[in-house]
PDB file of C-alpha atoms in Angstrom:
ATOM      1  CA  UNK C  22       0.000   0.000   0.000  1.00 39.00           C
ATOM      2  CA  UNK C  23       3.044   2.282   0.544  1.00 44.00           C
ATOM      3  CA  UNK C  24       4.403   1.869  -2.267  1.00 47.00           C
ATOM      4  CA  UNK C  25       1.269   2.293  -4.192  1.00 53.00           C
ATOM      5  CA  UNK C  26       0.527   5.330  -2.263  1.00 49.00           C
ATOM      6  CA  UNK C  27       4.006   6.891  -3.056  1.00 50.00           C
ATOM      7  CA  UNK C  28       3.434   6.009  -6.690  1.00 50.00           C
ATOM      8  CA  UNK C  29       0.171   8.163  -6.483  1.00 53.00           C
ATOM      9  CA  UNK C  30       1.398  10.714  -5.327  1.00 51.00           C
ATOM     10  CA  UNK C  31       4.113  11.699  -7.403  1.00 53.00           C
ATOM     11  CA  UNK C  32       1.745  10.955 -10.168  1.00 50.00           C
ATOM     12  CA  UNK C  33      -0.346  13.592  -8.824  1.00 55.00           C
ATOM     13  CA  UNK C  34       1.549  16.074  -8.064  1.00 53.00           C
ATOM     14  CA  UNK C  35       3.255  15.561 -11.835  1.00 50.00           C
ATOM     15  CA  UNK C  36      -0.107  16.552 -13.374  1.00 54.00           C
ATOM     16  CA  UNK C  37       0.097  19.991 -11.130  1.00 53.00           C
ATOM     17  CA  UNK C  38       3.454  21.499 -11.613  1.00 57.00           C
ATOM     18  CA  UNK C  39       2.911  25.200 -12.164  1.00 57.00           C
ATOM     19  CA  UNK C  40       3.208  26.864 -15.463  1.00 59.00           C
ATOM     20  CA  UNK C  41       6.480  29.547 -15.951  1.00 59.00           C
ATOM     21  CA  UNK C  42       4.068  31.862 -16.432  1.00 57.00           C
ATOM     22  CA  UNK C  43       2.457  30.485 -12.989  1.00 55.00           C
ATOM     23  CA  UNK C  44       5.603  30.773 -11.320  1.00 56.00           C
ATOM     24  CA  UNK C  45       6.710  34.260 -12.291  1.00 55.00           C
ATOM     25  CA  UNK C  46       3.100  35.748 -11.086  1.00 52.00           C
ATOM     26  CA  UNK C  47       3.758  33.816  -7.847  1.00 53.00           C
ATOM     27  CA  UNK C  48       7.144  35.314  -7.273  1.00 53.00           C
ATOM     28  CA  UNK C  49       6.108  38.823  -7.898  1.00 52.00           C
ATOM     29  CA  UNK C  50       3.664  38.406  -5.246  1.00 54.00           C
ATOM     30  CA  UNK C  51       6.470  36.358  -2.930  1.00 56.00           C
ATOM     31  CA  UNK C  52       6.150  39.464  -0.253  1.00 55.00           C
ATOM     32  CA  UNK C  53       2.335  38.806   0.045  1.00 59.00           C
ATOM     33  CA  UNK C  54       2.910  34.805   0.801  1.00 60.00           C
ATOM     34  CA  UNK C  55       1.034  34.699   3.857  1.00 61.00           C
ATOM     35  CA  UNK C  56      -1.907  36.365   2.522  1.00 60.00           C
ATOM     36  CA  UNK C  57      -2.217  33.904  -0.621  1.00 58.00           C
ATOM     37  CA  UNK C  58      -4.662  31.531  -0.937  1.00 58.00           C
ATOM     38  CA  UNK C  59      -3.025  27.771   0.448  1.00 65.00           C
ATOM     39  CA  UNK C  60      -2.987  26.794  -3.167  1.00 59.00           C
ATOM     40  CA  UNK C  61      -1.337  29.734  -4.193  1.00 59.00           C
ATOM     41  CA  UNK C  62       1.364  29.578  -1.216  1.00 63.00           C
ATOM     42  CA  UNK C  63       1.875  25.207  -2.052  1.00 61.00           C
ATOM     43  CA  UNK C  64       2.900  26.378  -5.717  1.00 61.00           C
ATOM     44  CA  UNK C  65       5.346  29.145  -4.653  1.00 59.00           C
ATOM     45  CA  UNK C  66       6.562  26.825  -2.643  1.00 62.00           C
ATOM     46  CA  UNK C  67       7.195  24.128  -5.133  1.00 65.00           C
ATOM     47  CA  UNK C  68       8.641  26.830  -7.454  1.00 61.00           C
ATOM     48  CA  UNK C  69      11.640  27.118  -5.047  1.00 61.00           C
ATOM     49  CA  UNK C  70      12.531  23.842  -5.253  1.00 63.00           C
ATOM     50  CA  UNK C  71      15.107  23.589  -7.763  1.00 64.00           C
ATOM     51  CA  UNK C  72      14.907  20.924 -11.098  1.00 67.00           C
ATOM     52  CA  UNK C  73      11.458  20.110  -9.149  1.00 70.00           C
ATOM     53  CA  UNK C  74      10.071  18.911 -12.299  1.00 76.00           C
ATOM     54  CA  UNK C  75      12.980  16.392 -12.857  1.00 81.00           C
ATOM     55  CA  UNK C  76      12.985  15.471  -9.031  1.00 80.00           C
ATOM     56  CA  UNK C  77       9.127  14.617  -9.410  1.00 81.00           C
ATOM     57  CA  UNK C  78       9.961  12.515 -12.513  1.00 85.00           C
ATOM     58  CA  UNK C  79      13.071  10.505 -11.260  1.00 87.00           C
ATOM     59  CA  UNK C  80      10.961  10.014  -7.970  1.00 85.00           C
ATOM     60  CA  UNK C  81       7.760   8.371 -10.031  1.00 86.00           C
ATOM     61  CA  UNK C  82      10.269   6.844 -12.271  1.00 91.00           C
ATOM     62  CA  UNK C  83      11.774   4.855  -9.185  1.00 92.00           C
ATOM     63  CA  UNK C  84       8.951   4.068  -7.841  1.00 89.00           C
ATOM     64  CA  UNK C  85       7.350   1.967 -11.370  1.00 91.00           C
ATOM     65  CA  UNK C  86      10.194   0.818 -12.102  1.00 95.00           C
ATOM     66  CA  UNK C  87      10.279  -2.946 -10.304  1.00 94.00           C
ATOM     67  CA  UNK C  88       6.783  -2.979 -11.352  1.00 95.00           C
ATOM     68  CA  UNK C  89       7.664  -2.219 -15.062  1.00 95.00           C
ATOM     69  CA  UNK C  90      10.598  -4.734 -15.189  1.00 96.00           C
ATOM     70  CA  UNK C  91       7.937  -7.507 -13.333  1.00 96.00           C
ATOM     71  CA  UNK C  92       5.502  -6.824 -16.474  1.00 96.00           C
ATOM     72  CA  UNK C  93       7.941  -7.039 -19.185  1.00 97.00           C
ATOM     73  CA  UNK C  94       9.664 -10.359 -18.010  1.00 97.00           C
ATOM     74  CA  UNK C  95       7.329 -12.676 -17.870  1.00 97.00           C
ATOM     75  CA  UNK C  96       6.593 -11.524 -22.116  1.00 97.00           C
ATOM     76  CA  UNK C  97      10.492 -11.854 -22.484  1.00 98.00           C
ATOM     77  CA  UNK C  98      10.246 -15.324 -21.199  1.00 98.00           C
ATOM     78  CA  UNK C  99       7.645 -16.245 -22.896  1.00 98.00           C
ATOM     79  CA  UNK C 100       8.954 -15.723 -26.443  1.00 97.00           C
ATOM     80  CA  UNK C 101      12.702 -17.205 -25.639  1.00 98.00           C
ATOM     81  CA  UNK C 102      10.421 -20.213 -23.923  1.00 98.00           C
ATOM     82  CA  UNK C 103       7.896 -20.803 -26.424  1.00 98.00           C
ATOM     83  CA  UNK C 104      10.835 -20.672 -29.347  1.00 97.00           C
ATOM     84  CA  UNK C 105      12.633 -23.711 -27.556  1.00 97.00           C
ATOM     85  CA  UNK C 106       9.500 -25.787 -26.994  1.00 98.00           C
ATOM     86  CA  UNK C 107       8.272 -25.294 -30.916  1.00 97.00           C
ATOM     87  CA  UNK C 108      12.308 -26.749 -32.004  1.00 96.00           C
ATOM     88  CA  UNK C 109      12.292 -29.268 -29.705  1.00 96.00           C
ATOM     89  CA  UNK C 110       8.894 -30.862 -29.765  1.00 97.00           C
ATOM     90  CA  UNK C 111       9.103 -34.495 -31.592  1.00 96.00           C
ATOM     91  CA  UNK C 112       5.672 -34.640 -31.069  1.00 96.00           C
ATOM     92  CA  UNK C 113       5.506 -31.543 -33.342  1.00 96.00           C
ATOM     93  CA  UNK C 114       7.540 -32.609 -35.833  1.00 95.00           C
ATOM     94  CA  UNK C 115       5.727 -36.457 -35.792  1.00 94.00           C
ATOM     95  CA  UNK C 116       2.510 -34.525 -36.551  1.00 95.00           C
ATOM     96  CA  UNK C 117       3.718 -32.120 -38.973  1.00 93.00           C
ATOM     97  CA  UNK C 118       5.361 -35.063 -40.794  1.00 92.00           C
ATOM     98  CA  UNK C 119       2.068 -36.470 -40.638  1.00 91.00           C
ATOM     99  CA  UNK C 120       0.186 -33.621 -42.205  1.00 90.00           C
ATOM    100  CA  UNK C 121       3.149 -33.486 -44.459  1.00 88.00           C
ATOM    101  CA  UNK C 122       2.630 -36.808 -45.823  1.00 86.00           C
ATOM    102  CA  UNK C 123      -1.039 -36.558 -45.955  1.00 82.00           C
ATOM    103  CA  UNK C 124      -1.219 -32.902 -47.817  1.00 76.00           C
ATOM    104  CA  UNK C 125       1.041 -34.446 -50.559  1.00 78.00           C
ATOM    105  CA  UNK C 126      -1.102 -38.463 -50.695  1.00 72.00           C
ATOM    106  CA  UNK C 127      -4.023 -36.100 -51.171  1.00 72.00           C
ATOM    107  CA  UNK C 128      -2.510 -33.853 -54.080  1.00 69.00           C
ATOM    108  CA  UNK C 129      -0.729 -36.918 -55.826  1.00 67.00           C
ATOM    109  CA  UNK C 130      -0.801 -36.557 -59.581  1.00 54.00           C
ATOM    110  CA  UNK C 131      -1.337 -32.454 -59.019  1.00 57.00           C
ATOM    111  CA  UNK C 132       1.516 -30.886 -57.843  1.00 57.00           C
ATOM    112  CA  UNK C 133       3.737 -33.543 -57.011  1.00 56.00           C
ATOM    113  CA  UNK C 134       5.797 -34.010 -53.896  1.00 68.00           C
ATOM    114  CA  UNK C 135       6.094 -31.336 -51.569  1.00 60.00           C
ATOM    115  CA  UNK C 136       9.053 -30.972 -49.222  1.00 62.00           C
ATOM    116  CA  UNK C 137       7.305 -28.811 -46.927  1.00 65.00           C
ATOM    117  CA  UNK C 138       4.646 -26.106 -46.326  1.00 80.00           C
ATOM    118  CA  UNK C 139       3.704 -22.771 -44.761  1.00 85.00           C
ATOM    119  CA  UNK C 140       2.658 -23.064 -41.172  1.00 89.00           C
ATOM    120  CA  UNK C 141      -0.390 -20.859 -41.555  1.00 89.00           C
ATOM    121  CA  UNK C 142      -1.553 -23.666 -43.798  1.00 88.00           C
ATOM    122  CA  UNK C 143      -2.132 -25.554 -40.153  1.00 91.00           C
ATOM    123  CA  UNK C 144      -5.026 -23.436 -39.841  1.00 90.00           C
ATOM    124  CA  UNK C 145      -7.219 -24.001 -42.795  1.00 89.00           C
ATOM    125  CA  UNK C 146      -7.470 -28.338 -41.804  1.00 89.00           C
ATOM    126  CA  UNK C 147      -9.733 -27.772 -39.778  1.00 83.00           C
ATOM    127  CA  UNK C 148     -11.624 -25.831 -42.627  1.00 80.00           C
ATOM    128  CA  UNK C 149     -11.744 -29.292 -44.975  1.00 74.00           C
ATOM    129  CA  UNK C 150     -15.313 -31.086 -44.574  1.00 75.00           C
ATOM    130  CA  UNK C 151     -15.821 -34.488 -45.098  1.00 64.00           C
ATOM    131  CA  UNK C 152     -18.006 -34.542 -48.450  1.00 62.00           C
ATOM    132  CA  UNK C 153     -19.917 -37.353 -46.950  1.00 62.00           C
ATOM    133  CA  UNK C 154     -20.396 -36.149 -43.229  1.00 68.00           C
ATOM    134  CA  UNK C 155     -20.074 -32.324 -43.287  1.00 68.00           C
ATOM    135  CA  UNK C 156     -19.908 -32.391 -39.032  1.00 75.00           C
ATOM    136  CA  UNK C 157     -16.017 -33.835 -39.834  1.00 86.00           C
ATOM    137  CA  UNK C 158     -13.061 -32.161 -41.452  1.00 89.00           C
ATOM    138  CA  UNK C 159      -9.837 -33.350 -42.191  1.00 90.00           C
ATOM    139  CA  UNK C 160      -8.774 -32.699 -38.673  1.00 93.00           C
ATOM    140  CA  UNK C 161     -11.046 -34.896 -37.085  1.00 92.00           C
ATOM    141  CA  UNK C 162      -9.746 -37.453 -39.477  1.00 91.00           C
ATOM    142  CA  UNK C 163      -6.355 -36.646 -38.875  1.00 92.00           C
ATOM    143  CA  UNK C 164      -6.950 -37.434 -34.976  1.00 94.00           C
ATOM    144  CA  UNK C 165      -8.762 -40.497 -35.653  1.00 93.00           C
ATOM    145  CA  UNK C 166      -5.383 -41.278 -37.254  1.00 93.00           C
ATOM    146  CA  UNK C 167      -3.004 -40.030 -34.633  1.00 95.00           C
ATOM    147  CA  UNK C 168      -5.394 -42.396 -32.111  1.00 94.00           C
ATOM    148  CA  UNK C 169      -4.411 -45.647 -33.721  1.00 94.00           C
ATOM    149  CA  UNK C 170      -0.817 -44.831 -35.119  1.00 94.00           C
ATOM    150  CA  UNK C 171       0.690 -42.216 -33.305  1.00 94.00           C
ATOM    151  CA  UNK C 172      -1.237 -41.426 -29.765  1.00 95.00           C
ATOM    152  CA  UNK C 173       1.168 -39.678 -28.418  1.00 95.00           C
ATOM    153  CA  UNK C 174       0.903 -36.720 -30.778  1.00 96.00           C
ATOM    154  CA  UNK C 175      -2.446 -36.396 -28.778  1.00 96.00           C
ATOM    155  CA  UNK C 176      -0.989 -35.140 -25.809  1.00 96.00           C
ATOM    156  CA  UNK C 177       1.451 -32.480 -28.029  1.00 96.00           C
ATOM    157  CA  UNK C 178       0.370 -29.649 -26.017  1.00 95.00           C
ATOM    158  CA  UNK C 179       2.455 -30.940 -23.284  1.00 96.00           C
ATOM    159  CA  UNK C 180       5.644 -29.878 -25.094  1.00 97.00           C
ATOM    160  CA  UNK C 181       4.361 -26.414 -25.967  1.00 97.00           C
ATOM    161  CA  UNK C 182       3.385 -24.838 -22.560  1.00 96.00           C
ATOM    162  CA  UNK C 183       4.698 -21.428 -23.423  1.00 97.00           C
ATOM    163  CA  UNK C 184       2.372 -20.915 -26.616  1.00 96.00           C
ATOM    164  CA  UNK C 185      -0.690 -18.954 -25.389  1.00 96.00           C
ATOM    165  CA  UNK C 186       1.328 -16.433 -23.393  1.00 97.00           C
ATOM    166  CA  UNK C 187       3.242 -15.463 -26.205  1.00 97.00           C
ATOM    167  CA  UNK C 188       1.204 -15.429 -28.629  1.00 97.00           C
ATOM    168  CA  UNK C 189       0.114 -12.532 -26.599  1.00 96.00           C
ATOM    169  CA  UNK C 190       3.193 -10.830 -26.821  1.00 96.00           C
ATOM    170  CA  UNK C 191       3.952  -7.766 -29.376  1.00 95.00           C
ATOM    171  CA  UNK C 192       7.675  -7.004 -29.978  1.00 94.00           C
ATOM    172  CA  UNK C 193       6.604  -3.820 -31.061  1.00 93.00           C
ATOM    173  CA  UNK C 194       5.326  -2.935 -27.765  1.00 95.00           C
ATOM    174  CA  UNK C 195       7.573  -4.433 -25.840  1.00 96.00           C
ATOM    175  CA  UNK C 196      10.463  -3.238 -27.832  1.00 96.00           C
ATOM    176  CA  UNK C 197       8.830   0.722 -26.845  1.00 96.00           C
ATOM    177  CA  UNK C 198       8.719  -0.257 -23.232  1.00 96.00           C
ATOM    178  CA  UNK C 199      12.324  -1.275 -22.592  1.00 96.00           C
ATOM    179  CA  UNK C 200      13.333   1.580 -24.285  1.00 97.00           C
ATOM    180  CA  UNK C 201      10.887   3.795 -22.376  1.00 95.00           C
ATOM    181  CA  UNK C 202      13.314   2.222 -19.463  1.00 96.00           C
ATOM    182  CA  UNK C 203      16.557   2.641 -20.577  1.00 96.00           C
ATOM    183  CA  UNK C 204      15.502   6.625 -21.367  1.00 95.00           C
ATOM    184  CA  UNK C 205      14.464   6.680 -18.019  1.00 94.00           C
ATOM    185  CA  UNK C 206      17.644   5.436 -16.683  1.00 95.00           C
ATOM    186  CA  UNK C 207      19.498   8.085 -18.515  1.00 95.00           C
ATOM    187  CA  UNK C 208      17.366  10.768 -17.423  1.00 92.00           C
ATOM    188  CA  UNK C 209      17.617   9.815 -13.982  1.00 92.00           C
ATOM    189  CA  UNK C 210      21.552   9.983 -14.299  1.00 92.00           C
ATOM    190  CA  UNK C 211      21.586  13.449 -15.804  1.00 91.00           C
ATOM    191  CA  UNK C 212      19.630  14.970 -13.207  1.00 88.00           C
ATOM    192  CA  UNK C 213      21.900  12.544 -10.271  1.00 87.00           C
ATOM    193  CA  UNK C 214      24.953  14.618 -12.208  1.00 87.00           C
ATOM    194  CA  UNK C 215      23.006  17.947 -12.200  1.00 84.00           C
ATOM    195  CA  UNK C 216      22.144  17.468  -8.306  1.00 80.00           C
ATOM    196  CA  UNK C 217      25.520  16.596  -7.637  1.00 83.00           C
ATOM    197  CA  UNK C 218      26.941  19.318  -8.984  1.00 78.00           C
ATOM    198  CA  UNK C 219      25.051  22.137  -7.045  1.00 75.00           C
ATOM    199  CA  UNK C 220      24.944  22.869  -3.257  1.00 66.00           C
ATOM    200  CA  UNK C 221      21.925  20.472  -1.771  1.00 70.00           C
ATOM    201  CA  UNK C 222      20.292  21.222   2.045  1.00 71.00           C
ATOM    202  CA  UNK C 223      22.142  18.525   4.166  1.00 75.00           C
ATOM    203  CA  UNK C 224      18.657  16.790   5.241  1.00 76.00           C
ATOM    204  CA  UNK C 225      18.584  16.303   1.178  1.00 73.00           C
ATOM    205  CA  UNK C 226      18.441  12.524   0.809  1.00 81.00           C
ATOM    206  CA  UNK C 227      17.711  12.902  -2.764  1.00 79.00           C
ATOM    207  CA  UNK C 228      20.745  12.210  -4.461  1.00 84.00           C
ATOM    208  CA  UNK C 229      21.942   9.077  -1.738  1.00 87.00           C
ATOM    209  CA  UNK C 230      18.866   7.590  -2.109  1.00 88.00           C
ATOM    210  CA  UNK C 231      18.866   7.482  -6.431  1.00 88.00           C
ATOM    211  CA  UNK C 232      22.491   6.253  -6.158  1.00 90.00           C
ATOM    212  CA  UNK C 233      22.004   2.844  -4.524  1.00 92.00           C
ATOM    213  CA  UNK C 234      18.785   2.985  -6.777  1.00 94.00           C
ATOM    214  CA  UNK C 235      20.637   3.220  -9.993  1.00 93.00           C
ATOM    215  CA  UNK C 236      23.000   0.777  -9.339  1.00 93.00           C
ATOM    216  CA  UNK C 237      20.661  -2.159  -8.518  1.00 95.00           C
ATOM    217  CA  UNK C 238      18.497  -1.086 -11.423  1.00 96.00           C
ATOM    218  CA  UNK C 239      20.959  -0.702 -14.206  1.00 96.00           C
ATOM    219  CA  UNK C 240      21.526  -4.400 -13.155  1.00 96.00           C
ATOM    220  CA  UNK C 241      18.834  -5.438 -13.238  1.00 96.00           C
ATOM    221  CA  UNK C 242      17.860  -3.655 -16.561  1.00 97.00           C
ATOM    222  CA  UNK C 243      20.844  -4.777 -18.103  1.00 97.00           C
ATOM    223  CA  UNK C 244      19.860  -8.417 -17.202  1.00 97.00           C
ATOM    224  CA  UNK C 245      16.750  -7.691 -18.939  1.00 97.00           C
ATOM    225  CA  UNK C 246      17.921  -6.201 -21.772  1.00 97.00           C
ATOM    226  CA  UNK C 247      20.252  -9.150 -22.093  1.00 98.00           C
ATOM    227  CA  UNK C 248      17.301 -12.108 -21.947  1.00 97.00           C
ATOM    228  CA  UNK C 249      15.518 -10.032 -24.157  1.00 97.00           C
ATOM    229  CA  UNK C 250      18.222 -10.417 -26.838  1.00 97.00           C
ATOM    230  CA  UNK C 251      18.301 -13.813 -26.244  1.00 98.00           C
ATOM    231  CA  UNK C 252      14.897 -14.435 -26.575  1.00 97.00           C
ATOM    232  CA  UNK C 253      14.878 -12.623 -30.135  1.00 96.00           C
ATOM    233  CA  UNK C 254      17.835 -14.719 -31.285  1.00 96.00           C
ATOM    234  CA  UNK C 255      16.043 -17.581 -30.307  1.00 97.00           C
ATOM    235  CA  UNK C 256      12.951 -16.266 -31.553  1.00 97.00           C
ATOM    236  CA  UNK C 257      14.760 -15.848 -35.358  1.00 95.00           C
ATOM    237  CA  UNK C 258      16.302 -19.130 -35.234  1.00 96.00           C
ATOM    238  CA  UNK C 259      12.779 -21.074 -34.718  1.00 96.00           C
ATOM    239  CA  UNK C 260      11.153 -18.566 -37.642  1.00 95.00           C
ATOM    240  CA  UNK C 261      14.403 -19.668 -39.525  1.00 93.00           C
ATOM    241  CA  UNK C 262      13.506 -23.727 -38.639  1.00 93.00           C
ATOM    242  CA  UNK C 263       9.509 -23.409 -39.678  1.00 93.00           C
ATOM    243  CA  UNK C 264      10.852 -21.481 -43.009  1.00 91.00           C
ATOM    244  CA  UNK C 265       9.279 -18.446 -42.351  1.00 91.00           C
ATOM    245  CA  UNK C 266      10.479 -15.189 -43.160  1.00 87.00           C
ATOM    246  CA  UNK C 267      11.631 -12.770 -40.135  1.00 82.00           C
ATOM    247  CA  UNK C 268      10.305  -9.812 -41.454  1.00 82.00           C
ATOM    248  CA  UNK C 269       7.052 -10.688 -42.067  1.00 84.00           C
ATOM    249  CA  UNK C 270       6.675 -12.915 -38.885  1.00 90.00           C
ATOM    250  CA  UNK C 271       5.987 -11.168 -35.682  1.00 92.00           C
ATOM    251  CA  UNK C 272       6.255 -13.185 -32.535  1.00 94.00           C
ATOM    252  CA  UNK C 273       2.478 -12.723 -31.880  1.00 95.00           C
ATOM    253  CA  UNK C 274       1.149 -13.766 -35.248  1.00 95.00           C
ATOM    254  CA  UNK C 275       3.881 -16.756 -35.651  1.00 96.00           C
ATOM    255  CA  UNK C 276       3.168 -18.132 -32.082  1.00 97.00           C
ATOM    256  CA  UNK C 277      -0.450 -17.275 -32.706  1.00 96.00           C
ATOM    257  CA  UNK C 278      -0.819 -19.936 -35.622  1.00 96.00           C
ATOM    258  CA  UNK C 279       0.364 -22.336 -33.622  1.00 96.00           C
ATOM    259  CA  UNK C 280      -1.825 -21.450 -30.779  1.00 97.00           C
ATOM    260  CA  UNK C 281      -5.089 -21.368 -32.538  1.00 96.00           C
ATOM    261  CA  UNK C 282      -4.561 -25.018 -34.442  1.00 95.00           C
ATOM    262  CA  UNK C 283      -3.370 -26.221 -30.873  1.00 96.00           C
ATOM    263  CA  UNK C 284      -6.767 -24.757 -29.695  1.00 95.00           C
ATOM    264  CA  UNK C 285      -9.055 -26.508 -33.035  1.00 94.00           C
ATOM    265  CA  UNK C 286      -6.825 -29.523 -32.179  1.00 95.00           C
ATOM    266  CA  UNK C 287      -8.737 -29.711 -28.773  1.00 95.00           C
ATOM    267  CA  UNK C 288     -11.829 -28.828 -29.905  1.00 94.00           C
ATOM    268  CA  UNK C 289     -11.739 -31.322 -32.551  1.00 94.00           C
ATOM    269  CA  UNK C 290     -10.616 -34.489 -29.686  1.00 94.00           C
ATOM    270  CA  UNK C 291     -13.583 -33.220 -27.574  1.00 94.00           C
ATOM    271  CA  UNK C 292     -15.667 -33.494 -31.251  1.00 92.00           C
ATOM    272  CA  UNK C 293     -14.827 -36.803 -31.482  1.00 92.00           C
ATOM    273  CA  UNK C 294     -15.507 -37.629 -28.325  1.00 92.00           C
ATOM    274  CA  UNK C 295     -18.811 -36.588 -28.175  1.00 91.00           C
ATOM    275  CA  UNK C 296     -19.952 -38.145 -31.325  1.00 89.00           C
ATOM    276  CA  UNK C 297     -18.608 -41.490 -29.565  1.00 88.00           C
ATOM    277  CA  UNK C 298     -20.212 -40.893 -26.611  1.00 90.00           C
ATOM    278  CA  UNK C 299     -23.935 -39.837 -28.571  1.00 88.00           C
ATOM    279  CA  UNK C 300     -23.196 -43.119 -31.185  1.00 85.00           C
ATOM    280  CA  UNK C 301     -22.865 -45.389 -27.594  1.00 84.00           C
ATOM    281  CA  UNK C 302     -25.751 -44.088 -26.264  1.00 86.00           C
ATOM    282  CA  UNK C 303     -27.617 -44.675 -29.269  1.00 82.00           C
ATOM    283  CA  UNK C 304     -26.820 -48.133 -29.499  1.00 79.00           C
ATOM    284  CA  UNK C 305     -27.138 -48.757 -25.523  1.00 86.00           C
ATOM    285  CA  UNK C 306     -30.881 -47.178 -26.812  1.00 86.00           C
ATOM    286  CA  UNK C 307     -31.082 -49.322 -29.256  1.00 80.00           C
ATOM    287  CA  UNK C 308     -30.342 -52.374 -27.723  1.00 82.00           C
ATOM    288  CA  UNK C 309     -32.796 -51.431 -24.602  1.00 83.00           C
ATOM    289  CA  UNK C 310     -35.473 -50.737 -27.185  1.00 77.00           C
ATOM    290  CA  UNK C 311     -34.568 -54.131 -28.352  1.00 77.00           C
ATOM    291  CA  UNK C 312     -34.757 -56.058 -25.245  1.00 78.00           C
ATOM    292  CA  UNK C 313     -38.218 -54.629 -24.763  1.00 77.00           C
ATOM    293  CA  UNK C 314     -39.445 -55.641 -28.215  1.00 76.00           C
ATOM    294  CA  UNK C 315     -38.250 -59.232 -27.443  1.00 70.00           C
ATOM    295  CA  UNK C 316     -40.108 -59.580 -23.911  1.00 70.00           C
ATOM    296  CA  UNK C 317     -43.329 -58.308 -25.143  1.00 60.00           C
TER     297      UNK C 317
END
């Protein structure tokens, strides 16, 4: 609560720092201070505070920053995570293999064999209906495959954890807030320099207290800004292993594909599951029905 409190606070009195023009009335009225309105008297006060403004900033600018770093991690993470799960999965590759095989049994005689194909092409199986039943698509068949030859591909979300959280993530974004960081670093060493360079009030704890914080926080930025460059070399090695093209693939859209067939993929078990479970009941109808038929 502190903390939050603090955070307010600065935030607040940012959005009310007196105008030049503000300040220069107020300080041609400084003999009249104790007649002026409390208002009046708390801005002439500020106004003698020197670099107030900056002081203001660096003090909000401490204060977010933990919270800042905590937000932007967890994104980081989840792009150099989700990159490593997507090149290691076998059960991946088994099933792309799989749809591999199957895209090209399907278009013998057309286009002949293909070696490969574009990952966004994951997303349109589920689009194929049966011409016979139109409630099943080539996914469900797919499954019904993966059941009795390869059941283990059915549990493939197991090796990709990492997926929905970043196909949340925009590099864009997150690329502006790390560099919102690092400017705020900088500012908050010019105006360390500035302080330290003028005569301060002795009860001034200003410039002790931004020292230790700069020095734990350029760590830990620079730890940041280190996984982060990981996580985009990473990041360009998987685009680089699915054939995709890194300038046209951002992290959200590329984890994204994988991420919404994951999602059909589960949808389409549960499909199949429920038509099993309706066809059983049926027959367990049926037979009843039959039973009945036979004692009368």
């Amino acid at each position: 609560m502190q903390c939050n409190s603090g955070v307010s606070l600065s935030l607040q009195l940012l959005k009310f720092i007196p105008e030049k023009s503000d300040t220069d009335l107020l300080g041609e009225h400084k003999h009249e201070i104790d007649r002026m309105a409390r208002a009046d008297r708390f801005l002439f006060e500020m106004s003698r505070i020197d670099h107030y403004q900056q002081r203001l900033q660096a003090l909000y600018f401490k204060k977010k920053f933990a919270e800042r770093l905590a937000e932007a991690k967890p994104k980081i993470e989840a792009i150099l995570l989700a990159s490593k799960e997507l090149c290691r999965s076998k059960r991946l590759k088994q099933l792309l293999e799989v749809v591999l095989a199957f895209g090209n049994y399907m278009n013998k005689g057309q286009r002949g064999n293909a070696f490969g194909f574009k990952i966004s092409s994951l997303n349109k199986i589920g689009d194929t209906k049966s011409s016979i039943d139109r409630n099943i698509t080539l996914l469900h068949y797919l499954i019904m495959i993966f059941e009795k030859t390869y059941p283990e591909i059915l549990t493939i979300q197991l090796d990709l954890l990492h997926l929905p959280e970043a196909a949340k993530v925009n590099l864009a974004e997150l690329d502006k807030e790390m560099n919102h960081l690092k400017n705020g670093l900088k500012a908050l060493e010019d105006e360390l320099d500035y302080q330290k360079g003028h005569v301060r009030d002795p009860r001034d704890r200003f410039v002790s207290v931004m020292n230790d914080f700069i020095t734990v926080a350029s760590f830990s930025f620079s730890e940041m800004e280190d996984l982060l460059s990981e996580a985009k070399h990473k990041y360009i090695k998987t685009l680089k292993h699915f054939g995709e093209d890194e300038a046209k693939m951002q992290p959200d859209e590329f984890f994204g594909i994988f991420d919404t067939f994951l999602q059909s993929f589960n949808e389409a078990k549960q499909d199949l599951e429920n038509m099993r479970r309706k066809k059983e009941e049926e027959e367990r109808r049926a037979r009843m029905e039959a039973m009945v038929r036979g004692c009368c």
